[in-house]
Coordinates of C-alpha atoms in Angstrom, one line a residue:
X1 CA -29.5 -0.9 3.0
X2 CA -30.2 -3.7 0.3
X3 CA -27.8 -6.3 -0.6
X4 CA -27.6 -7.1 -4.0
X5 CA -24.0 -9.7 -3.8
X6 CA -24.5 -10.5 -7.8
X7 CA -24.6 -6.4 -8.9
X8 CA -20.9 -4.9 -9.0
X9 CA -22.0 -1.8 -9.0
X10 CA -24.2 -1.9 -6.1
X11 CA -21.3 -4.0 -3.9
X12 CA -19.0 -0.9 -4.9
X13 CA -21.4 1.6 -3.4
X14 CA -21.6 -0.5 -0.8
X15 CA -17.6 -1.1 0.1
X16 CA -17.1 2.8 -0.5
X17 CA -19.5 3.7 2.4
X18 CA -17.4 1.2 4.5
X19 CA -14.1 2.5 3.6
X20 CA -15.3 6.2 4.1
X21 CA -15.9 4.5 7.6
X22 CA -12.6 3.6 8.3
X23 CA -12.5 0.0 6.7
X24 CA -9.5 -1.0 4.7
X25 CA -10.4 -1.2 1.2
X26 CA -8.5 -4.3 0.3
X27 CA -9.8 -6.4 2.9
X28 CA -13.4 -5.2 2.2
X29 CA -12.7 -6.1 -1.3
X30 CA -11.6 -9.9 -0.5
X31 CA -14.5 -10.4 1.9
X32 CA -16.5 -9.2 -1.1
X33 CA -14.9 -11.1 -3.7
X34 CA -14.9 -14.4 -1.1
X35 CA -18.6 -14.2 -0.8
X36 CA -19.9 -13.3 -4.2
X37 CA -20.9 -15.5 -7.2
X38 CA -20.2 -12.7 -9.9
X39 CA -18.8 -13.5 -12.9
X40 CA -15.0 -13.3 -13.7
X41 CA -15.9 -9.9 -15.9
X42 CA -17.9 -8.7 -13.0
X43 CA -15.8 -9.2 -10.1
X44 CA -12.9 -7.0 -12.1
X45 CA -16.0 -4.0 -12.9
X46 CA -16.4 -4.2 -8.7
X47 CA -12.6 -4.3 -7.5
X48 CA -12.1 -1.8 -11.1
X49 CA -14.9 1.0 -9.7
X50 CA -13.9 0.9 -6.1
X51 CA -10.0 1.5 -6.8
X52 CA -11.0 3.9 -9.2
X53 CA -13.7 5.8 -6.9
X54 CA -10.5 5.8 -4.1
X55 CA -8.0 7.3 -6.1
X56 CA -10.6 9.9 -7.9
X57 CA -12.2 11.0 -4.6
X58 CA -11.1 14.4 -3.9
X59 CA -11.7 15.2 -7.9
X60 CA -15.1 13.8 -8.2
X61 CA -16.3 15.7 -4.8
X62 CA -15.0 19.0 -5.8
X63 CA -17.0 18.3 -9.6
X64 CA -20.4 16.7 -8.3
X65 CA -20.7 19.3 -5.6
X66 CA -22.2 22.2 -8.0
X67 CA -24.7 19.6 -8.6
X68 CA -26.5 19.0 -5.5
X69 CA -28.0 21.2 -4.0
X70 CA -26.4 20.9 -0.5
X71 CA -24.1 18.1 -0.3
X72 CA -23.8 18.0 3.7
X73 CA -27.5 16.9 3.6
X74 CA -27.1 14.4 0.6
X75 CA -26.7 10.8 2.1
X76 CA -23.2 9.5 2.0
X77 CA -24.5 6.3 0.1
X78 CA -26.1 8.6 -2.2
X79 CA -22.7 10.7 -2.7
X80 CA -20.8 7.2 -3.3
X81 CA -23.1 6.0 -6.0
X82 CA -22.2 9.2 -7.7
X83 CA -18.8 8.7 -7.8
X84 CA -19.0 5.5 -9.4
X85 CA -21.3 6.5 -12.2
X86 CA -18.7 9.8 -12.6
X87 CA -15.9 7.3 -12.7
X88 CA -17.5 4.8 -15.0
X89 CA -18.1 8.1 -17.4
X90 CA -14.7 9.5 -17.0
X91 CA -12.6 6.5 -16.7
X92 CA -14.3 3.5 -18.0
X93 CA -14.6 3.7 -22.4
X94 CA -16.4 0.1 -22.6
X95 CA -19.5 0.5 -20.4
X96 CA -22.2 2.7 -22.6
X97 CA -23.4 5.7 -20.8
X98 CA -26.9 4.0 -20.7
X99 CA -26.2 1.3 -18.9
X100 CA -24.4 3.8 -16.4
X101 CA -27.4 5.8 -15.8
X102 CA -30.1 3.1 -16.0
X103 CA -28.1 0.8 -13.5
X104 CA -26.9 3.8 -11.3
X105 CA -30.9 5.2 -10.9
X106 CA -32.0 1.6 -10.5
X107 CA -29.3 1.3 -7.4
X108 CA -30.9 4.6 -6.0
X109 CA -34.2 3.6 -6.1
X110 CA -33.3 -0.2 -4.4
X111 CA -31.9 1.6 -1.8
X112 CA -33.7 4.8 -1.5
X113 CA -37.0 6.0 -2.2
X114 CA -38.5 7.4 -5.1
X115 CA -37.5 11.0 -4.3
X116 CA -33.9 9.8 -4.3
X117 CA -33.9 8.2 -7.5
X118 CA -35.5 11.3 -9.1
X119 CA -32.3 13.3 -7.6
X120 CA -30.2 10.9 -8.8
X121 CA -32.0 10.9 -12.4
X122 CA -31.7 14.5 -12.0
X123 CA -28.1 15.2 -11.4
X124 CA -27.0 12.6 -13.7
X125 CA -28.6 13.9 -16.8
X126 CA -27.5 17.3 -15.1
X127 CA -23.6 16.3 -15.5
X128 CA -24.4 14.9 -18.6
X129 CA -25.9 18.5 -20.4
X130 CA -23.3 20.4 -18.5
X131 CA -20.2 18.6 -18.3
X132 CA -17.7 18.4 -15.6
X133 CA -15.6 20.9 -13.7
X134 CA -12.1 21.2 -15.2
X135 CA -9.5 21.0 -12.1
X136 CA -7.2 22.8 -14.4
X137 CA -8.9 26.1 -13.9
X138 CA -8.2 26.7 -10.4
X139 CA -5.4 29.3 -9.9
X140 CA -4.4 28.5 -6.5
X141 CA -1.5 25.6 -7.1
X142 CA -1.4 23.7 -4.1
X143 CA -5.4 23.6 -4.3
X144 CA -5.0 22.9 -8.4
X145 CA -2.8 20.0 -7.9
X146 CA -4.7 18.6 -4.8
X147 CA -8.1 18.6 -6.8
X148 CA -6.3 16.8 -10.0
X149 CA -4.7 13.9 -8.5
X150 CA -6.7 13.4 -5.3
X151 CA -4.4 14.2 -2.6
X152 CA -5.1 16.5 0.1
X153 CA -3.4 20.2 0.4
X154 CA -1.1 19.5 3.5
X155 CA 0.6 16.7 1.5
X156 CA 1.1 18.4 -1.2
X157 CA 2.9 21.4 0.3
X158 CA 5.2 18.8 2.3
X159 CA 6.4 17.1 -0.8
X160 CA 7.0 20.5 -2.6
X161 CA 8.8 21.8 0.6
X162 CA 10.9 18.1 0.5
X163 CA 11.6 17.1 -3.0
X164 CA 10.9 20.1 -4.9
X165 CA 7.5 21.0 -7.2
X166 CA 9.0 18.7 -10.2
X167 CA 9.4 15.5 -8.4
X168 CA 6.3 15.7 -6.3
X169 CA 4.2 16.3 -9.5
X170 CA 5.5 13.3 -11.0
X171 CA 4.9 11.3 -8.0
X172 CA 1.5 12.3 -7.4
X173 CA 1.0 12.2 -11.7
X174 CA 2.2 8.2 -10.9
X175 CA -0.1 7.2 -8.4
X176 CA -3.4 6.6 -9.6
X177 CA -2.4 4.2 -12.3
X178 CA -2.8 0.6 -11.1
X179 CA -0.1 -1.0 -9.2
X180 CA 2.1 -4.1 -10.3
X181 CA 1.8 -7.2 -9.4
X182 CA 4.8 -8.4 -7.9
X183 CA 6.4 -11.8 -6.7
X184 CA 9.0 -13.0 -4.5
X185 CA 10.9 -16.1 -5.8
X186 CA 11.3 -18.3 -2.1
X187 CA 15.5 -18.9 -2.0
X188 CA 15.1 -21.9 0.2
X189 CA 13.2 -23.3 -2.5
X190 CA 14.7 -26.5 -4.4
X191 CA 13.4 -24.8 -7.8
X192 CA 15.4 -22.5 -10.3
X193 CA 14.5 -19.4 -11.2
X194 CA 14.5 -20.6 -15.0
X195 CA 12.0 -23.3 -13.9
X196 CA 9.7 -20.9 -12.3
X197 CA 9.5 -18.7 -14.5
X198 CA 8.9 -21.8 -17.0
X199 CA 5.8 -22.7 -14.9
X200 CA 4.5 -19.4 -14.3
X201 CA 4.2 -19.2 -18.2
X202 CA 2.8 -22.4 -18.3
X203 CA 0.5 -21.3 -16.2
X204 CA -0.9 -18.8 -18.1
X205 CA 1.0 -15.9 -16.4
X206 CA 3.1 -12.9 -18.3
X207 CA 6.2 -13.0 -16.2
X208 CA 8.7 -10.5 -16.6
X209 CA 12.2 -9.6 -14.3
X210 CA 12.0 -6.8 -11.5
X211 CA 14.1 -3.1 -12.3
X212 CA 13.9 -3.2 -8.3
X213 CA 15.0 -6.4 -6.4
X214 CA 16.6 -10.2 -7.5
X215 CA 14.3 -12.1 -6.4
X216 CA 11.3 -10.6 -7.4
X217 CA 9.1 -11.1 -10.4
X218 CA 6.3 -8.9 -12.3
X219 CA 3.1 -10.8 -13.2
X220 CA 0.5 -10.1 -15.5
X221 CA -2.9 -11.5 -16.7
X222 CA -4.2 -13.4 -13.5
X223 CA -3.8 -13.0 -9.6
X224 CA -0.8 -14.7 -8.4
X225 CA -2.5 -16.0 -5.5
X226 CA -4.5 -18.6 -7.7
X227 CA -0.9 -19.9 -8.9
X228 CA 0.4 -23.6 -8.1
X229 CA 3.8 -21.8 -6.8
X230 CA 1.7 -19.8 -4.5
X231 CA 0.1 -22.4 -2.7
X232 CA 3.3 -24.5 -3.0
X233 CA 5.3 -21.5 -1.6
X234 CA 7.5 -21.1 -4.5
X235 CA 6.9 -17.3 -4.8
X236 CA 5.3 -15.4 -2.3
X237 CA 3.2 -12.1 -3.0
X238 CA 5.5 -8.6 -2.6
X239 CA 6.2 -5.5 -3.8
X240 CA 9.5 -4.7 -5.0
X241 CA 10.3 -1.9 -3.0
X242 CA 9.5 -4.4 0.0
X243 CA 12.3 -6.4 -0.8
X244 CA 14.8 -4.3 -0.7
X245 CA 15.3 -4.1 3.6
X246 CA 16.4 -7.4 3.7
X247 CA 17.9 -7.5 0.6
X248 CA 20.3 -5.1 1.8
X249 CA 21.6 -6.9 5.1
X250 CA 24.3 -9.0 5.0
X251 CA 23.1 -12.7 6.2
X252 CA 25.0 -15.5 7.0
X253 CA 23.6 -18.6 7.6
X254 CA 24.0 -18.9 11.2
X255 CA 23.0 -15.4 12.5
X256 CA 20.4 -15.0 15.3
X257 CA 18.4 -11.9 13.7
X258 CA 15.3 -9.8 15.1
X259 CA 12.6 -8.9 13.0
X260 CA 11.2 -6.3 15.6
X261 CA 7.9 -5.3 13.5
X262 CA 7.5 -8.3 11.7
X263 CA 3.5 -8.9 10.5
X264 CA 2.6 -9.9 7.8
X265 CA 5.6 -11.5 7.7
X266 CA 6.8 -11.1 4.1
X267 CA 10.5 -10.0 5.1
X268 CA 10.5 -12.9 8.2
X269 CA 10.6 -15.3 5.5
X270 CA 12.8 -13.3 3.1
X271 CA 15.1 -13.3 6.0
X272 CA 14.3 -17.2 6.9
X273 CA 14.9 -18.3 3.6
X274 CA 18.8 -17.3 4.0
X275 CA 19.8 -19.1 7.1
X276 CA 20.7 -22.7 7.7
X277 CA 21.4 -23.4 11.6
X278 CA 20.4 -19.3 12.5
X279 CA 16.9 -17.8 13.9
X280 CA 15.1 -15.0 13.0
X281 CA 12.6 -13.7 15.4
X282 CA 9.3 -12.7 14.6
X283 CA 8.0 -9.9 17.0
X284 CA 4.4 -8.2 17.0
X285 CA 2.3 -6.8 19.5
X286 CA -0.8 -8.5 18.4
X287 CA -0.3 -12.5 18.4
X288 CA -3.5 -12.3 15.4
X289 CA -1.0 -10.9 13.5
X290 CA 1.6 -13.2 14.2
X291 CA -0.7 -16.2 13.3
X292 CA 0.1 -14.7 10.3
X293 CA 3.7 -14.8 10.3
X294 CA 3.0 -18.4 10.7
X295 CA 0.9 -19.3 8.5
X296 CA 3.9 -17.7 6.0
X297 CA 6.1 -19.2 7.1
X298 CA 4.8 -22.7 7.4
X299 CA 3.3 -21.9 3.6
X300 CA 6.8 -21.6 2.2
X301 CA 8.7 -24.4 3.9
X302 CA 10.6 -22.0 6.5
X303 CA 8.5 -22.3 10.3
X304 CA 11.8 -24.3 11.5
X305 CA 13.8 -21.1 11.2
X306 CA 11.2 -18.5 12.8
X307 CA 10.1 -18.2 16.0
X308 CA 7.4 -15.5 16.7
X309 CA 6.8 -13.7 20.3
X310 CA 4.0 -11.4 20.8
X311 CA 5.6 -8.0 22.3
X312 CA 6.2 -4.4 21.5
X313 CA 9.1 -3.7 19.9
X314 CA 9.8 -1.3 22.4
X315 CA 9.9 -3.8 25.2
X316 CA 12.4 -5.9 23.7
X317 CA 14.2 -5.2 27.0
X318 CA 12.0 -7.4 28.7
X319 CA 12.9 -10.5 26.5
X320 CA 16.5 -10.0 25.7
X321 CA 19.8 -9.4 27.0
X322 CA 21.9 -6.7 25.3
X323 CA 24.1 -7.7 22.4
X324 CA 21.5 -11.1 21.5
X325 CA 21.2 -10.5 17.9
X326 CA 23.9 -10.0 14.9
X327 CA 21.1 -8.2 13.0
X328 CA 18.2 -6.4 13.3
X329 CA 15.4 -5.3 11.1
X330 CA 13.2 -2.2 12.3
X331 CA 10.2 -1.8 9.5
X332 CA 8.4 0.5 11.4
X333 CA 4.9 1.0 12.1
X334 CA 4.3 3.9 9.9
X335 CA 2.2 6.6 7.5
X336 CA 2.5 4.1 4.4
X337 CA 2.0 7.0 2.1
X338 CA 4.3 5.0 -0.2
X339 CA 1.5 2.8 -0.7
X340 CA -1.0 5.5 -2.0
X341 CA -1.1 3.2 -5.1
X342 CA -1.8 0.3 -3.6
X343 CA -4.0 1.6 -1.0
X344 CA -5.7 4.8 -2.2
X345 CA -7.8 5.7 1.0
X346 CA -4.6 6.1 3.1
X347 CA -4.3 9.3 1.7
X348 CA -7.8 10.8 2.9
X349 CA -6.9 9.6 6.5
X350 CA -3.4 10.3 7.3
X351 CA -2.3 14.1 9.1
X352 CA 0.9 15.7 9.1
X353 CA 0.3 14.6 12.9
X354 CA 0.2 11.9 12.5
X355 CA 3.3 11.3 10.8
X356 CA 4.9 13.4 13.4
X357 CA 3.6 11.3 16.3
X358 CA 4.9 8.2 14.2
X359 CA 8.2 9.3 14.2
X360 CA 8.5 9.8 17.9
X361 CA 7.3 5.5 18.3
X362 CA 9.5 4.8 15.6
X363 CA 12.8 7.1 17.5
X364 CA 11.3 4.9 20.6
X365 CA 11.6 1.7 18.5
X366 CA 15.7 2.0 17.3
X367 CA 16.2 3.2 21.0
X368 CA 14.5 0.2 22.6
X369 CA 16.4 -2.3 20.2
X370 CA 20.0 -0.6 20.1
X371 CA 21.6 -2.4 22.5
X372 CA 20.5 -5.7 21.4
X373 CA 22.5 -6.0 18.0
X374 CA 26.3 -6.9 18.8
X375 CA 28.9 -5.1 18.3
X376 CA 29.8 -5.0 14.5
X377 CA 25.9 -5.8 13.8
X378 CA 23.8 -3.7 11.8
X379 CA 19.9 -2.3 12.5
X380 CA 18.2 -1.5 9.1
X381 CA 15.5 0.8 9.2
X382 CA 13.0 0.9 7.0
X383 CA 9.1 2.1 6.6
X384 CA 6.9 2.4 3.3
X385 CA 6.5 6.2 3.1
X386 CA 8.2 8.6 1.7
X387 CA 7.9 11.9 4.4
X388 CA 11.1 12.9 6.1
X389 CA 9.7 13.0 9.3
X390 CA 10.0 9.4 9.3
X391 CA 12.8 8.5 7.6
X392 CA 16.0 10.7 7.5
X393 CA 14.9 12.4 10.5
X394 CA 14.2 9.6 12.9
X395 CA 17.8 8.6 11.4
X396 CA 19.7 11.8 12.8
X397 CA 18.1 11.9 15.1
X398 CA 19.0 8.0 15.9
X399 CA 22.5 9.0 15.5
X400 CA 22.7 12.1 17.2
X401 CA 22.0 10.5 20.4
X402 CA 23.5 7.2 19.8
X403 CA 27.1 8.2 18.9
X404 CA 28.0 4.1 18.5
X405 CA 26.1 4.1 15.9
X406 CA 27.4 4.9 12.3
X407 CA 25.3 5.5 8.9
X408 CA 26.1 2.8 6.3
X409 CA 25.7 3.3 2.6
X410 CA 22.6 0.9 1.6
X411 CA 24.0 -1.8 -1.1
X412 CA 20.9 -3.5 -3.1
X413 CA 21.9 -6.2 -6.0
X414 CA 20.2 -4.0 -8.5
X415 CA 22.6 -1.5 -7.7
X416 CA 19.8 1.5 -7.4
X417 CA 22.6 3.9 -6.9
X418 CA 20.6 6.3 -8.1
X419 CA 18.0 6.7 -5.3
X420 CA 20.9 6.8 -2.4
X421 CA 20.9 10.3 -1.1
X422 CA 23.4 10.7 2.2
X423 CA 23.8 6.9 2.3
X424 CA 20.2 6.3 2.4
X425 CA 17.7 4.4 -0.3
X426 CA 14.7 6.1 -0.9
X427 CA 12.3 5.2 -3.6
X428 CA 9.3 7.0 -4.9
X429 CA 6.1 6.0 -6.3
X430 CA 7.3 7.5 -9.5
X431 CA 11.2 5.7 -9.7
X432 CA 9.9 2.3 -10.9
X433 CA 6.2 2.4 -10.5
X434 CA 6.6 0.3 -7.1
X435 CA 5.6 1.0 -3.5
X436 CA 7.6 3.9 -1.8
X437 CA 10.2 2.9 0.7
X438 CA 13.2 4.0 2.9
X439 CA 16.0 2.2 3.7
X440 CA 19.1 3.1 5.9
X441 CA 21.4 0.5 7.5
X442 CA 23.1 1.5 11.0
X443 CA 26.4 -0.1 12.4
X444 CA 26.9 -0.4 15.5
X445 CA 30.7 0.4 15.8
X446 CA 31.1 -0.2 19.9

């Protein structure tokens, strides 16, 4: 395959055939991004096609496939290439359908042979005589709903049995518009938050206040990692929703607290940035990940009070004596379908399996790290998706065998009262078009 690093919408091809592969879509996109010389307007068409390719998949297979003649013999490339001139037709009002089909059959025949580019030419003028297949036809409602918003079935039935078929329509209705952008203001930072938003303005930023957490910001207009702040360590790059774990633990200044799944690192430093003479302990299996912790950490000011240990969270044994720590923090490895925004593809990979044999490390996690917290000490719980499997079951369940444990209502500054059900904080996709999270705080009572 043909490289072409200065055409968007070859490069989008290109990072969709990698994703279907198993890659990450946002790190293909930075590597991308890092090693082009497109434009500014060119570089948003790329990153604007892929995401929109992602979140459209399931919709634009089910509405090319009367269109080829057999799609399991049509190259995946091929397939990909489609769904970015479909996307650009259905999504994109400023790109003239000419320039779609000339630069879309020119791709083809760069990468293909001249029999390719005359099936491409052929299906594209096809879809343009004939239109597209209307999702909104199909009777079947599970299948109807899957098709329109690119989900598959089984998740769809699991939300409906959960939350009922209102809320998980308007979830799934919420998740293909483009996420926020979303900043943490660092606390251990000598700089009011009047002054930064001053100099975020300055800076050519919209800046407007979080509905979600304190301390975070919305930005618009350019990426915040190209700010001043950023590379000062000012603000760090969040979601909302990811603030809220550690918003919700009480921290004083002197605690010795575990962060027992800490990488990237985001709610070390949230944690960090509240202590004075106390600790917080950075654990991840991988110590690559951990480099990243400290590179945070150091970034904003806060390495002094972090200290990172490669180790599974479920060995903590190995490291610690019981009652160490006067808080710990359990985000758990997990689905991260509240993140279907952010990251589209998760949604094509994950199984109801797989969620179920995430709950069982996640019951192994709490279990591993229960007697570590002290008497009086609290464990918050948290993951970014929003099945029960892994959230209020892995709770009771946490409980049921741990009776000196007791459920604690989750207090957040915002006061999002309105998302606690049975003590615990759950937001959707759809609540305040941030990430979906869970967070439940347990007290250990004896």
């Amino acid at each position: 395959m043909k490289i072409d690093s200065n055409n968007p919408r070859e490069l989008a091809m290109q990072t969709l055939v990698l994703t279907a592969k198993g890659a990450y879509s946002n790190l293909q996109i930075n590597s991308v991004l890092e090693k082009s010389t497109m434009n500014v307007e060119d570089r948003a068409l790329y990153t604007n096609i892929v995401y929109g390719v992602l979140q459209h998949m399931l919709t634009f297979e089910y509405q090319l496939a009367p269109f080829l003649k057999d799609a399991n013999d049509t190259e995946d490339w091929v397939k990909e290439l489609l769904y970015t001139a479909i996307y650009q037709l259905e999504y994109l009002d400023r790109v003239p359908k000419r320039a779609i089909f000339d630069e879309t059959i020119k791709i083809a025949k760069r990468n293909g042979h001249d029999g390719i580019r005359r099936m491409v030419t052929g299906v594209l003028h096809a879809i343009d005589r004939k239109g597209l297949l209307d999702p909104s036809k199909i009777n079947n409602r599970p299948e109807r709903i899957s098709i329109q918003t690119s989900v598959p079935v089984w998740l769809v039935k699991t939300l409906d049995e959960q939350l009922g078929k209102d809320k998980t329509e308007a979830i799934l209705r919420s998740i293909n518009h483009p996420a926020k952008q979303s900043i943490r203001m660092n606390q251990h930072a000598d700089m009011p938050k009047d002054e930064i938003v001053a100099t975020l303005e300055e800076e050519g930023f919209k800046v407007s206040e979080s509905p979600v957490a304190t301390s975070g910001l919305i930005l618009q207009g350019k990426l915040a990692i190209n700010s001043q702040l950023y590379k000062d360590g000012i603000i760090t790059i969040q979601d909302e929703s990811a603030m809220l774990p550690v918003e919700s633990m009480t921290i004083s200044g002197d605690d010795n607290i575990l962060d027992a799944c800490s990488a990237p690192g985001g709610k070390t430093t949230q944690i960090a940035e509240q202590l004075s003479s106390g600790m917080v302990t950075a654990l991840d299996i991988h110590d690559k990940k951990l480099r990243v912790v400290k590179r945070n950490a150091q970034r904003m000011g806060l390495d002094d009070k972090v200290t990172t240990l490669a180790l599974d969270a479920r060995k903590v044994d190995e490291k610690f004596a019981d009652e160490t720590f006067d808080s710990i923090l359990v985000d758990a490895p997990c689905s991260g379908l509240g993140l279907i925004r952010r990251k589209p593809e998760i949604r094509y990979s994950k199984t109801l399996a797989d969620s179920e044999k995430l709950s069982n490390i996640q019951q192994e996690i709490l279990t591993a790290v229960a007697p570590k917290v002290k008497v009086g000490g609290t464990i918050t719980y948290s993951t970014c998706t929003i099945l029960n499997q892994e959230n209020q079951d892995v709770v009771d369940n946490f409980l049921a065998s741990h009776p000196d444990f007791s459920l604690v209502t989750v207090a957040t500054n915002r006061d999002l009262s309105a998302n606690i059900d049975n003590k615990l904080l759950k937001i959707y996709p759809d609540d305040y078009k941030s990430d979906g999270f869970f967070v439940s705080t347990l007290r250990r009572d004896k």
